[in-house]
Amino acid sequence: MSDSLLRVDDLQVHFLAGKGKLVRAVNGVTFDLKPGETLGLVGESGCGKSTLGRAILKLGPLTAGRVSFDGIDVGTGDHAGIAQLRRETAMIFQDPYNALNPRLSIGSAIEEVLRVHRKVPPERIKARVAELMQLVGLAPALAGRRPSALSGGQCQRAGIARALAVEPKLIIADECVAALDVSIQAQIINLLIELKARMNLALIFIAHDLGVVRRLCDRVAVMYLGRIVEEGATEDVFDAPKHPYTKALMRAIPEIDPDCGLPADPLGGEPPSPLDIPKGCAFHPRCPDVMPICREALPQNRFVGGCAVACHLYEDPTTNSEQERERIHA
Ligand code: SF4
């Protein structure tokens, strides 16, 4: 769509694992993201969320399909295009310690980004480091400390300050609060909510914590074995999930503790493996609603009640209008 910042079209990422086995990590993912919008990407481990995030930023391979960011074709972009991608995007990783260079103080780590991307004149760099640290709630006096002298929450804030140093239009946060204590998680999430409002950041939030996704995200995409099986506005997906897999995930959230993660095995049955994707609907071996067609044919997206759903239960062609799709993404 013309007003999209990011457009992902039928993206596939396959690679060889040990013994020459083909891992089909991402299998035809399509979505778009507008400036300032937050998309939560959820699903069990191994569903391809992180591989998808890395491919979008060209930090990992793209096998087929197209990713377009702010007019740059990420797959085929020339040197200038990829340099622009690096200037306008950033990734925040799960492990706040490993994401930072242990030999550099956090001030130097932020400074490095400002120098490489020439974001401010050399004489302004120190002041900008202090501004960025204050923006993420870190006292500038901590600038001289190395990651080992800081808490996990402080390191994650430093990682966010480093990401913000490029003044990105898009941040992909990959399980960025998963390794932190609950109280620190809440502080980081509040910080992201504040920054997104203040800086009009687009954010892809990869998470297994559905409570956090509900608080932070405008839209949710549920992934299963490399495909998005349901996507829609956060309230629509949480209040009225449609795909049997999404329903299972939602059922597994205890009412008394909405801030819990995805269950390790929401439905029982064989855990999913991207090395051996079942024919037809990949979810069919675990689905309580499975039908004969599900074992043979891959379900296409249907647009139901404000959400895109890939499931044969919603085969009524009258619900599959392009106008409805436009409405969802309007
Ligand atoms: Fe279940 Fe069939 Fe829908 Fe897949 S397509 S989720 S197996 S009902």
mmCIF file of C-alpha atoms and ligand atoms in Angstrom:
data_model
loop_
_atom_site.group_PDB
_atom_site.id
_atom_site.type_symbol
_atom_site.label_atom_id
_atom_site.label_comp_id
_atom_site.label_asym_id
_atom_site.label_seq_id
_atom_site.Cartn_x
_atom_site.Cartn_y
_atom_site.Cartn_z
ATOM 1 C CA MET A 1 0.000 0.000 0.000
ATOM 2 C CA SER A 2 1.231 3.448 -0.810
ATOM 3 C CA ASP A 3 1.263 4.714 2.783
ATOM 4 C CA SER A 4 3.131 1.659 4.110
ATOM 5 C CA LEU A 5 6.576 2.078 5.607
ATOM 6 C CA LEU A 6 7.250 -1.647 5.299
ATOM 7 C CA ARG A 7 5.738 -4.107 2.859
ATOM 8 C CA VAL A 8 6.523 -7.827 3.114
ATOM 9 C CA ASP A 9 5.269 -9.868 0.173
ATOM 10 C CA ASP A 10 5.209 -13.660 0.088
ATOM 11 C CA LEU A 11 8.541 -13.827 1.930
ATOM 12 C CA GLN A 12 10.251 -17.194 2.229
ATOM 13 C CA VAL A 13 13.398 -18.036 4.160
ATOM 14 C CA HIS A 14 14.779 -21.564 3.787
ATOM 15 C CA PHE A 15 18.225 -22.796 4.757
ATOM 16 C CA LEU A 16 20.148 -26.022 5.138
ATOM 17 C CA ALA A 17 20.607 -27.452 8.619
ATOM 18 C CA GLY A 18 22.777 -30.387 9.712
ATOM 19 C CA LYS A 19 22.758 -33.534 7.524
ATOM 20 C CA GLY A 20 21.595 -31.442 4.557
ATOM 21 C CA LYS A 21 18.048 -31.077 5.885
ATOM 22 C CA LEU A 22 16.109 -28.089 4.620
ATOM 23 C CA VAL A 23 14.668 -25.817 7.292
ATOM 24 C CA ARG A 24 11.650 -23.962 5.918
ATOM 25 C CA ALA A 25 11.574 -21.265 8.571
ATOM 26 C CA VAL A 26 9.395 -18.679 6.778
ATOM 27 C CA ASN A 27 6.896 -19.841 4.147
ATOM 28 C CA GLY A 28 5.080 -17.055 2.360
ATOM 29 C CA VAL A 29 4.580 -14.221 4.822
ATOM 30 C CA THR A 30 2.769 -11.088 3.665
ATOM 31 C CA PHE A 31 1.953 -8.002 5.716
ATOM 32 C CA ASP A 32 2.494 -4.288 5.792
ATOM 33 C CA LEU A 33 3.262 -1.720 8.459
ATOM 34 C CA LYS A 34 2.557 1.986 8.508
ATOM 35 C CA PRO A 35 4.720 4.673 10.122
ATOM 36 C CA GLY A 36 4.113 4.726 13.881
ATOM 37 C CA GLU A 37 2.297 1.382 13.901
ATOM 38 C CA THR A 38 3.159 -1.500 16.246
ATOM 39 C CA LEU A 39 2.746 -5.096 15.125
ATOM 40 C CA GLY A 40 3.063 -7.929 17.624
ATOM 41 C CA LEU A 41 4.440 -11.137 16.131
ATOM 42 C CA VAL A 42 3.538 -14.124 18.306
ATOM 43 C CA GLY A 43 3.852 -17.895 18.107
ATOM 44 C CA GLU A 44 5.657 -20.806 19.714
ATOM 45 C CA SER A 45 9.420 -21.159 19.542
ATOM 46 C CA GLY A 46 10.588 -22.337 16.139
ATOM 47 C CA CYS A 47 7.641 -20.745 14.282
ATOM 48 C CA GLY A 48 9.970 -18.429 12.340
ATOM 49 C CA LYS A 49 9.340 -15.097 14.111
ATOM 50 C CA SER A 50 12.987 -14.236 14.721
ATOM 51 C CA THR A 51 14.104 -15.452 11.281
ATOM 52 C CA LEU A 52 11.422 -13.241 9.738
ATOM 53 C CA GLY A 53 12.575 -10.226 11.784
ATOM 54 C CA ARG A 54 16.187 -10.697 10.759
ATOM 55 C CA ALA A 55 15.303 -11.183 7.087
ATOM 56 C CA ILE A 56 13.281 -7.943 7.047
ATOM 57 C CA LEU A 57 16.370 -6.015 8.170
ATOM 58 C CA LYS A 58 18.684 -8.016 5.873
ATOM 59 C CA LEU A 59 20.466 -9.465 8.886
ATOM 60 C CA GLY A 60 19.656 -12.936 7.574
ATOM 61 C CA PRO A 61 18.942 -14.559 4.203
ATOM 62 C CA LEU A 62 15.855 -14.073 2.010
ATOM 63 C CA THR A 63 15.076 -17.078 -0.192
ATOM 64 C CA ALA A 64 12.130 -15.677 -2.161
ATOM 65 C CA GLY A 65 9.526 -12.962 -2.031
ATOM 66 C CA ARG A 66 10.000 -9.261 -1.506
ATOM 67 C CA VAL A 67 10.611 -6.878 1.356
ATOM 68 C CA SER A 68 10.250 -3.201 0.665
ATOM 69 C CA PHE A 69 11.163 -0.637 3.318
ATOM 70 C CA ASP A 70 10.567 3.065 2.672
ATOM 71 C CA GLY A 71 11.031 2.515 -1.068
ATOM 72 C CA ILE A 72 14.114 0.282 -0.704
ATOM 73 C CA ASP A 73 13.957 -3.257 -2.076
ATOM 74 C CA VAL A 74 15.698 -5.034 0.811
ATOM 75 C CA GLY A 75 16.456 -8.199 -1.193
ATOM 76 C CA THR A 76 18.004 -6.577 -4.250
ATOM 77 C CA GLY A 77 18.908 -3.138 -2.899
ATOM 78 C CA ASP A 78 22.220 -1.597 -3.914
ATOM 79 C CA HIS A 79 24.858 -0.428 -1.461
ATOM 80 C CA ALA A 80 23.222 2.989 -1.006
ATOM 81 C CA GLY A 81 19.817 1.406 -0.381
ATOM 82 C CA ILE A 82 21.155 -0.985 2.248
ATOM 83 C CA ALA A 83 23.105 1.846 3.894
ATOM 84 C CA GLN A 84 19.823 3.777 4.111
ATOM 85 C CA LEU A 85 18.129 0.673 5.583
ATOM 86 C CA ARG A 86 20.846 0.551 8.260
ATOM 87 C CA ARG A 87 20.364 4.254 9.006
ATOM 88 C CA GLU A 88 16.587 4.020 9.345
ATOM 89 C CA THR A 89 16.079 0.722 11.169
ATOM 90 C CA ALA A 90 17.376 -0.965 14.294
ATOM 91 C CA MET A 91 16.970 -4.215 16.134
ATOM 92 C CA ILE A 92 16.777 -4.778 19.890
ATOM 93 C CA PHE A 93 17.752 -8.270 20.994
ATOM 94 C CA GLN A 94 16.658 -10.518 23.820
ATOM 95 C CA ASP A 95 19.861 -10.744 25.806
ATOM 96 C CA PRO A 96 20.721 -7.255 27.018
ATOM 97 C CA TYR A 97 24.303 -8.277 27.930
ATOM 98 C CA ASN A 98 25.215 -10.044 24.697
ATOM 99 C CA ALA A 99 23.751 -7.259 22.578
ATOM 100 C CA LEU A 100 26.423 -4.846 23.816
ATOM 101 C CA ASN A 101 30.182 -5.032 23.292
ATOM 102 C CA PRO A 102 31.575 -6.055 26.720
ATOM 103 C CA ARG A 103 34.803 -4.111 26.105
ATOM 104 C CA LEU A 104 33.047 -0.813 25.422
ATOM 105 C CA SER A 105 31.405 1.439 27.978
ATOM 106 C CA ILE A 106 27.741 2.015 27.186
ATOM 107 C CA GLY A 107 28.508 5.658 26.377
ATOM 108 C CA SER A 108 31.127 4.549 23.831
ATOM 109 C CA ALA A 109 28.697 2.003 22.353
ATOM 110 C CA ILE A 110 26.121 4.755 21.741
ATOM 111 C CA GLU A 111 28.828 7.120 20.516
ATOM 112 C CA GLU A 112 29.996 4.520 17.987
ATOM 113 C CA VAL A 113 26.579 4.494 16.315
ATOM 114 C CA LEU A 114 26.428 8.296 16.185
ATOM 115 C CA ARG A 115 29.883 8.421 14.554
ATOM 116 C CA VAL A 116 29.269 5.633 12.016
ATOM 117 C CA HIS A 117 25.962 7.125 10.885
ATOM 118 C CA ARG A 118 27.150 10.747 11.202
ATOM 119 C CA LYS A 119 23.987 11.693 13.011
ATOM 120 C CA VAL A 120 25.440 14.761 14.740
ATOM 121 C CA PRO A 121 28.599 16.854 14.252
ATOM 122 C CA PRO A 122 31.603 15.504 16.231
ATOM 123 C CA GLU A 123 31.430 18.325 18.787
ATOM 124 C CA ARG A 124 27.791 17.408 19.624
ATOM 125 C CA ILE A 125 28.370 13.671 20.134
ATOM 126 C CA LYS A 126 28.932 13.690 23.904
ATOM 127 C CA ALA A 127 25.864 15.847 24.474
ATOM 128 C CA ARG A 128 23.763 13.607 22.224
ATOM 129 C CA VAL A 129 24.892 10.488 24.141
ATOM 130 C CA ALA A 130 23.708 12.175 27.360
ATOM 131 C CA GLU A 131 20.374 13.116 25.722
ATOM 132 C CA LEU A 132 19.787 9.566 24.507
ATOM 133 C CA MET A 133 20.624 8.124 27.914
ATOM 134 C CA GLN A 134 18.191 10.502 29.574
ATOM 135 C CA LEU A 135 15.550 9.621 27.003
ATOM 136 C CA VAL A 136 15.657 5.962 28.075
ATOM 137 C CA GLY A 137 15.863 6.786 31.793
ATOM 138 C CA LEU A 138 19.593 6.197 32.305
ATOM 139 C CA ALA A 139 21.665 8.705 34.270
ATOM 140 C CA PRO A 140 24.358 10.114 31.932
ATOM 141 C CA ALA A 141 26.826 9.517 34.788
ATOM 142 C CA LEU A 142 26.614 5.805 33.889
ATOM 143 C CA ALA A 143 28.091 6.442 30.419
ATOM 144 C CA GLY A 144 31.558 5.278 31.482
ATOM 145 C CA ARG A 145 30.374 1.898 32.756
ATOM 146 C CA ARG A 146 30.743 -1.358 30.879
ATOM 147 C CA PRO A 147 27.751 -3.711 30.542
ATOM 148 C CA SER A 148 29.128 -6.015 33.259
ATOM 149 C CA ALA A 149 28.801 -3.161 35.783
ATOM 150 C CA LEU A 150 25.108 -2.614 35.006
ATOM 151 C CA SER A 151 21.856 -4.455 35.702
ATOM 152 C CA GLY A 152 19.934 -6.312 32.960
ATOM 153 C CA GLY A 153 17.343 -3.525 32.826
ATOM 154 C CA GLN A 154 20.037 -0.837 32.515
ATOM 155 C CA CYS A 155 21.734 -2.792 29.711
ATOM 156 C CA GLN A 156 18.435 -3.178 27.870
ATOM 157 C CA ARG A 157 17.869 0.581 28.187
ATOM 158 C CA ALA A 158 21.391 1.136 26.827
ATOM 159 C CA GLY A 159 20.521 -1.184 23.926
ATOM 160 C CA ILE A 160 17.395 0.860 23.232
ATOM 161 C CA ALA A 161 19.397 4.122 23.421
ATOM 162 C CA ARG A 162 21.836 2.638 20.901
ATOM 163 C CA ALA A 163 18.929 1.660 18.639
ATOM 164 C CA LEU A 164 17.430 5.166 18.929
ATOM 165 C CA ALA A 165 20.791 6.779 18.085
ATOM 166 C CA VAL A 166 20.181 6.057 14.382
ATOM 167 C CA GLU A 167 16.824 7.893 14.666
ATOM 168 C CA PRO A 168 15.091 4.891 13.160
ATOM 169 C CA LYS A 169 11.728 4.798 11.470
ATOM 170 C CA LEU A 170 11.415 1.106 12.343
ATOM 171 C CA ILE A 171 12.625 -0.942 15.300
ATOM 172 C CA ILE A 172 12.320 -4.708 15.475
ATOM 173 C CA ALA A 173 12.390 -5.840 19.102
ATOM 174 C CA ASP A 174 13.053 -9.572 19.375
ATOM 175 C CA GLU A 175 11.881 -10.866 22.771
ATOM 176 C CA CYS A 176 13.511 -7.752 24.196
ATOM 177 C CA VAL A 177 11.997 -8.053 27.677
ATOM 178 C CA ALA A 178 11.942 -11.841 27.990
ATOM 179 C CA ALA A 179 15.176 -12.051 29.984
ATOM 180 C CA LEU A 180 14.217 -9.334 32.484
ATOM 181 C CA ASP A 181 12.428 -9.363 35.848
ATOM 182 C CA VAL A 182 8.712 -8.584 35.685
ATOM 183 C CA SER A 183 9.082 -5.111 37.242
ATOM 184 C CA ILE A 184 11.903 -4.212 34.826
ATOM 185 C CA GLN A 185 9.858 -5.610 31.928
ATOM 186 C CA ALA A 186 7.053 -3.204 32.840
ATOM 187 C CA GLN A 187 9.487 -0.263 32.880
ATOM 188 C CA ILE A 188 10.883 -1.169 29.447
ATOM 189 C CA ILE A 189 7.388 -1.633 27.980
ATOM 190 C CA ASN A 190 6.289 1.739 29.381
ATOM 191 C CA LEU A 191 9.410 3.251 27.860
ATOM 192 C CA LEU A 192 8.619 1.743 24.437
ATOM 193 C CA ILE A 193 5.018 3.018 24.649
ATOM 194 C CA GLU A 194 6.293 6.506 25.455
ATOM 195 C CA LEU A 195 8.979 6.475 22.736
ATOM 196 C CA LYS A 196 6.618 5.191 20.085
ATOM 197 C CA ALA A 197 4.189 8.045 20.820
ATOM 198 C CA ARG A 198 6.937 10.658 21.008
ATOM 199 C CA MET A 199 8.961 9.591 17.957
ATOM 200 C CA ASN A 200 6.276 8.038 15.711
ATOM 201 C CA LEU A 201 8.327 4.834 15.606
ATOM 202 C CA ALA A 202 7.043 1.801 13.780
ATOM 203 C CA LEU A 203 7.715 -1.265 15.886
ATOM 204 C CA ILE A 204 7.619 -4.995 15.247
ATOM 205 C CA PHE A 205 7.458 -6.594 18.644
ATOM 206 C CA ILE A 206 8.400 -10.276 18.565
ATOM 207 C CA ALA A 207 7.166 -11.852 21.774
ATOM 208 C CA HIS A 208 5.835 -14.888 23.507
ATOM 209 C CA ASP A 209 4.219 -12.764 26.222
ATOM 210 C CA LEU A 210 0.651 -12.164 25.113
ATOM 211 C CA GLY A 211 -0.085 -9.743 27.969
ATOM 212 C CA VAL A 212 2.690 -7.437 26.797
ATOM 213 C CA VAL A 213 1.573 -7.702 23.170
ATOM 214 C CA ARG A 214 -1.964 -6.742 24.153
ATOM 215 C CA ARG A 215 -0.723 -3.623 25.949
ATOM 216 C CA LEU A 216 1.774 -2.451 23.393
ATOM 217 C CA CYS A 217 0.605 -3.450 19.922
ATOM 218 C CA ASP A 218 -1.938 -1.992 17.481
ATOM 219 C CA ARG A 219 -2.069 -5.216 15.475
ATOM 220 C CA VAL A 220 -1.157 -8.838 16.081
ATOM 221 C CA ALA A 221 0.076 -11.506 13.671
ATOM 222 C CA VAL A 222 0.009 -15.096 14.899
ATOM 223 C CA MET A 223 2.617 -17.357 13.271
ATOM 224 C CA TYR A 224 2.601 -21.115 12.968
ATOM 225 C CA LEU A 225 5.399 -22.982 11.184
ATOM 226 C CA GLY A 226 6.539 -20.063 9.078
ATOM 227 C CA ARG A 227 3.133 -18.679 8.113
ATOM 228 C CA ILE A 228 0.882 -15.986 9.537
ATOM 229 C CA VAL A 229 -2.338 -17.854 10.338
ATOM 230 C CA GLU A 230 -4.253 -14.908 11.794
ATOM 231 C CA GLU A 231 -3.717 -11.175 11.673
ATOM 232 C CA GLY A 232 -5.833 -8.251 12.789
ATOM 233 C CA ALA A 233 -6.318 -5.390 15.222
ATOM 234 C CA THR A 234 -5.163 -6.402 18.700
ATOM 235 C CA GLU A 235 -8.615 -6.109 20.290
ATOM 236 C CA ASP A 236 -10.203 -8.180 17.492
ATOM 237 C CA VAL A 237 -7.655 -10.993 17.790
ATOM 238 C CA PHE A 238 -7.742 -11.066 21.602
ATOM 239 C CA ASP A 239 -11.495 -10.593 22.025
ATOM 240 C CA ALA A 240 -12.637 -12.922 19.247
ATOM 241 C CA PRO A 241 -9.840 -15.186 17.980
ATOM 242 C CA LYS A 242 -10.824 -17.140 14.889
ATOM 243 C CA HIS A 243 -8.058 -19.533 13.912
ATOM 244 C CA PRO A 244 -8.090 -22.722 16.053
ATOM 245 C CA TYR A 245 -4.415 -22.167 16.915
ATOM 246 C CA THR A 246 -5.044 -18.582 18.078
ATOM 247 C CA LYS A 247 -8.021 -19.814 20.099
ATOM 248 C CA ALA A 248 -5.811 -22.404 21.799
ATOM 249 C CA LEU A 249 -3.208 -19.756 22.652
ATOM 250 C CA MET A 250 -5.861 -17.438 24.090
ATOM 251 C CA ARG A 251 -7.553 -20.217 26.067
ATOM 252 C CA ALA A 252 -4.237 -21.032 27.681
ATOM 253 C CA ILE A 253 -3.904 -17.528 29.211
ATOM 254 C CA PRO A 254 -5.171 -17.759 32.794
ATOM 255 C CA GLU A 255 -7.749 -15.023 33.491
ATOM 256 C CA ILE A 256 -6.080 -14.140 36.770
ATOM 257 C CA ASP A 257 -2.692 -13.583 35.186
ATOM 258 C CA PRO A 258 -2.992 -12.025 31.750
ATOM 259 C CA ASP A 259 0.729 -11.200 31.726
ATOM 260 C CA CYS A 260 1.830 -14.717 31.044
ATOM 261 C CA GLY A 261 3.756 -16.165 28.152
ATOM 262 C CA LEU A 262 2.693 -18.545 25.446
ATOM 263 C CA PRO A 263 2.190 -22.048 26.758
ATOM 264 C CA ALA A 264 4.971 -24.430 25.744
ATOM 265 C CA ASP A 265 2.455 -26.820 24.225
ATOM 266 C CA PRO A 266 -1.008 -25.250 23.934
ATOM 267 C CA LEU A 267 -2.689 -28.196 22.269
ATOM 268 C CA GLY A 268 -0.632 -31.272 22.941
ATOM 269 C CA GLY A 269 0.408 -33.490 20.035
ATOM 270 C CA GLU A 270 3.738 -33.418 18.271
ATOM 271 C CA PRO A 271 5.599 -30.136 18.690
ATOM 272 C CA PRO A 272 5.942 -28.333 15.354
ATOM 273 C CA SER A 273 9.186 -28.646 13.379
ATOM 274 C CA PRO A 274 10.189 -26.489 10.394
ATOM 275 C CA LEU A 275 12.170 -29.544 9.154
ATOM 276 C CA ASP A 276 9.012 -31.527 8.536
ATOM 277 C CA ILE A 277 6.019 -29.342 7.745
ATOM 278 C CA PRO A 278 2.774 -31.325 7.355
ATOM 279 C CA LYS A 279 0.977 -31.226 3.990
ATOM 280 C CA GLY A 280 -2.118 -29.037 3.678
ATOM 281 C CA CYS A 281 -2.690 -26.923 6.767
ATOM 282 C CA ALA A 282 0.472 -27.323 8.851
ATOM 283 C CA PHE A 283 -1.618 -27.159 12.006
ATOM 284 C CA HIS A 284 -3.821 -30.139 11.079
ATOM 285 C CA PRO A 285 -2.106 -32.802 13.270
ATOM 286 C CA ARG A 286 -2.962 -30.750 16.386
ATOM 287 C CA CYS A 287 -6.205 -29.100 15.336
ATOM 288 C CA PRO A 288 -9.419 -30.004 17.198
ATOM 289 C CA ASP A 289 -11.489 -28.886 14.165
ATOM 290 C CA VAL A 290 -9.546 -30.751 11.466
ATOM 291 C CA MET A 291 -11.485 -31.730 8.298
ATOM 292 C CA PRO A 292 -10.401 -33.965 5.378
ATOM 293 C CA ILE A 293 -9.552 -30.958 3.189
ATOM 294 C CA CYS A 294 -7.124 -29.708 5.855
ATOM 295 C CA ARG A 295 -4.793 -32.665 5.212
ATOM 296 C CA GLU A 296 -4.599 -31.886 1.496
ATOM 297 C CA ALA A 297 -4.979 -28.196 0.726
ATOM 298 C CA LEU A 298 -3.159 -25.186 2.087
ATOM 299 C CA PRO A 299 -5.765 -22.716 3.404
ATOM 300 C CA GLN A 300 -5.650 -19.245 1.888
ATOM 301 C CA ASN A 301 -6.378 -16.046 3.799
ATOM 302 C CA ARG A 302 -10.024 -15.235 4.386
ATOM 303 C CA PHE A 303 -11.108 -11.900 5.829
ATOM 304 C CA VAL A 304 -13.439 -12.498 8.738
ATOM 305 C CA GLY A 305 -14.655 -10.069 11.389
ATOM 306 C CA GLY A 306 -11.793 -7.636 10.817
ATOM 307 C CA CYS A 307 -9.058 -10.304 10.746
ATOM 308 C CA ALA A 308 -7.204 -12.199 8.025
ATOM 309 C CA VAL A 309 -7.453 -15.906 8.857
ATOM 310 C CA ALA A 310 -5.838 -18.851 7.010
ATOM 311 C CA CYS A 311 -8.218 -21.694 7.829
ATOM 312 C CA HIS A 312 -10.624 -23.867 5.819
ATOM 313 C CA LEU A 313 -13.328 -23.236 8.431
ATOM 314 C CA TYR A 314 -13.808 -19.805 6.830
ATOM 315 C CA GLU A 315 -14.167 -20.821 3.205
ATOM 316 C CA ASP A 316 -17.178 -18.641 2.417
ATOM 317 C CA PRO A 317 -15.959 -16.638 -0.595
ATOM 318 C CA THR A 318 -18.260 -13.733 0.281
ATOM 319 C CA THR A 319 -16.009 -12.943 3.238
ATOM 320 C CA ASN A 320 -12.920 -12.732 1.070
ATOM 321 C CA SER A 321 -13.316 -9.384 -0.651
ATOM 322 C CA GLU A 322 -10.396 -7.140 -1.434
ATOM 323 C CA GLN A 323 -12.477 -4.252 -0.031
ATOM 324 C CA GLU A 324 -12.518 -5.982 3.358
ATOM 325 C CA ARG A 325 -8.730 -6.352 3.195
ATOM 326 C CA GLU A 326 -8.392 -2.668 2.381
ATOM 327 C CA ARG A 327 -10.657 -1.869 5.320
ATOM 328 C CA ILE A 328 -8.514 -3.871 7.737
ATOM 329 C CA HIS A 329 -5.363 -2.082 6.703
ATOM 330 C CA ALA A 330 -6.967 1.368 6.354
HETATM 331 FE FE1 SF4 B 1 -7.787 -26.678 11.691
HETATM 332 FE FE2 SF4 B 1 -8.318 -27.192 9.135
HETATM 333 FE FE3 SF4 B 1 -8.377 -24.685 10.032
HETATM 334 FE FE4 SF4 B 1 -6.066 -25.963 9.770
HETATM 335 S S1 SF4 B 1 -7.454 -25.398 8.126
HETATM 336 S S2 SF4 B 1 -6.701 -24.735 11.481
HETATM 337 S S3 SF4 B 1 -6.623 -28.024 10.357
HETATM 338 S S4 SF4 B 1 -9.738 -26.360 10.644
#
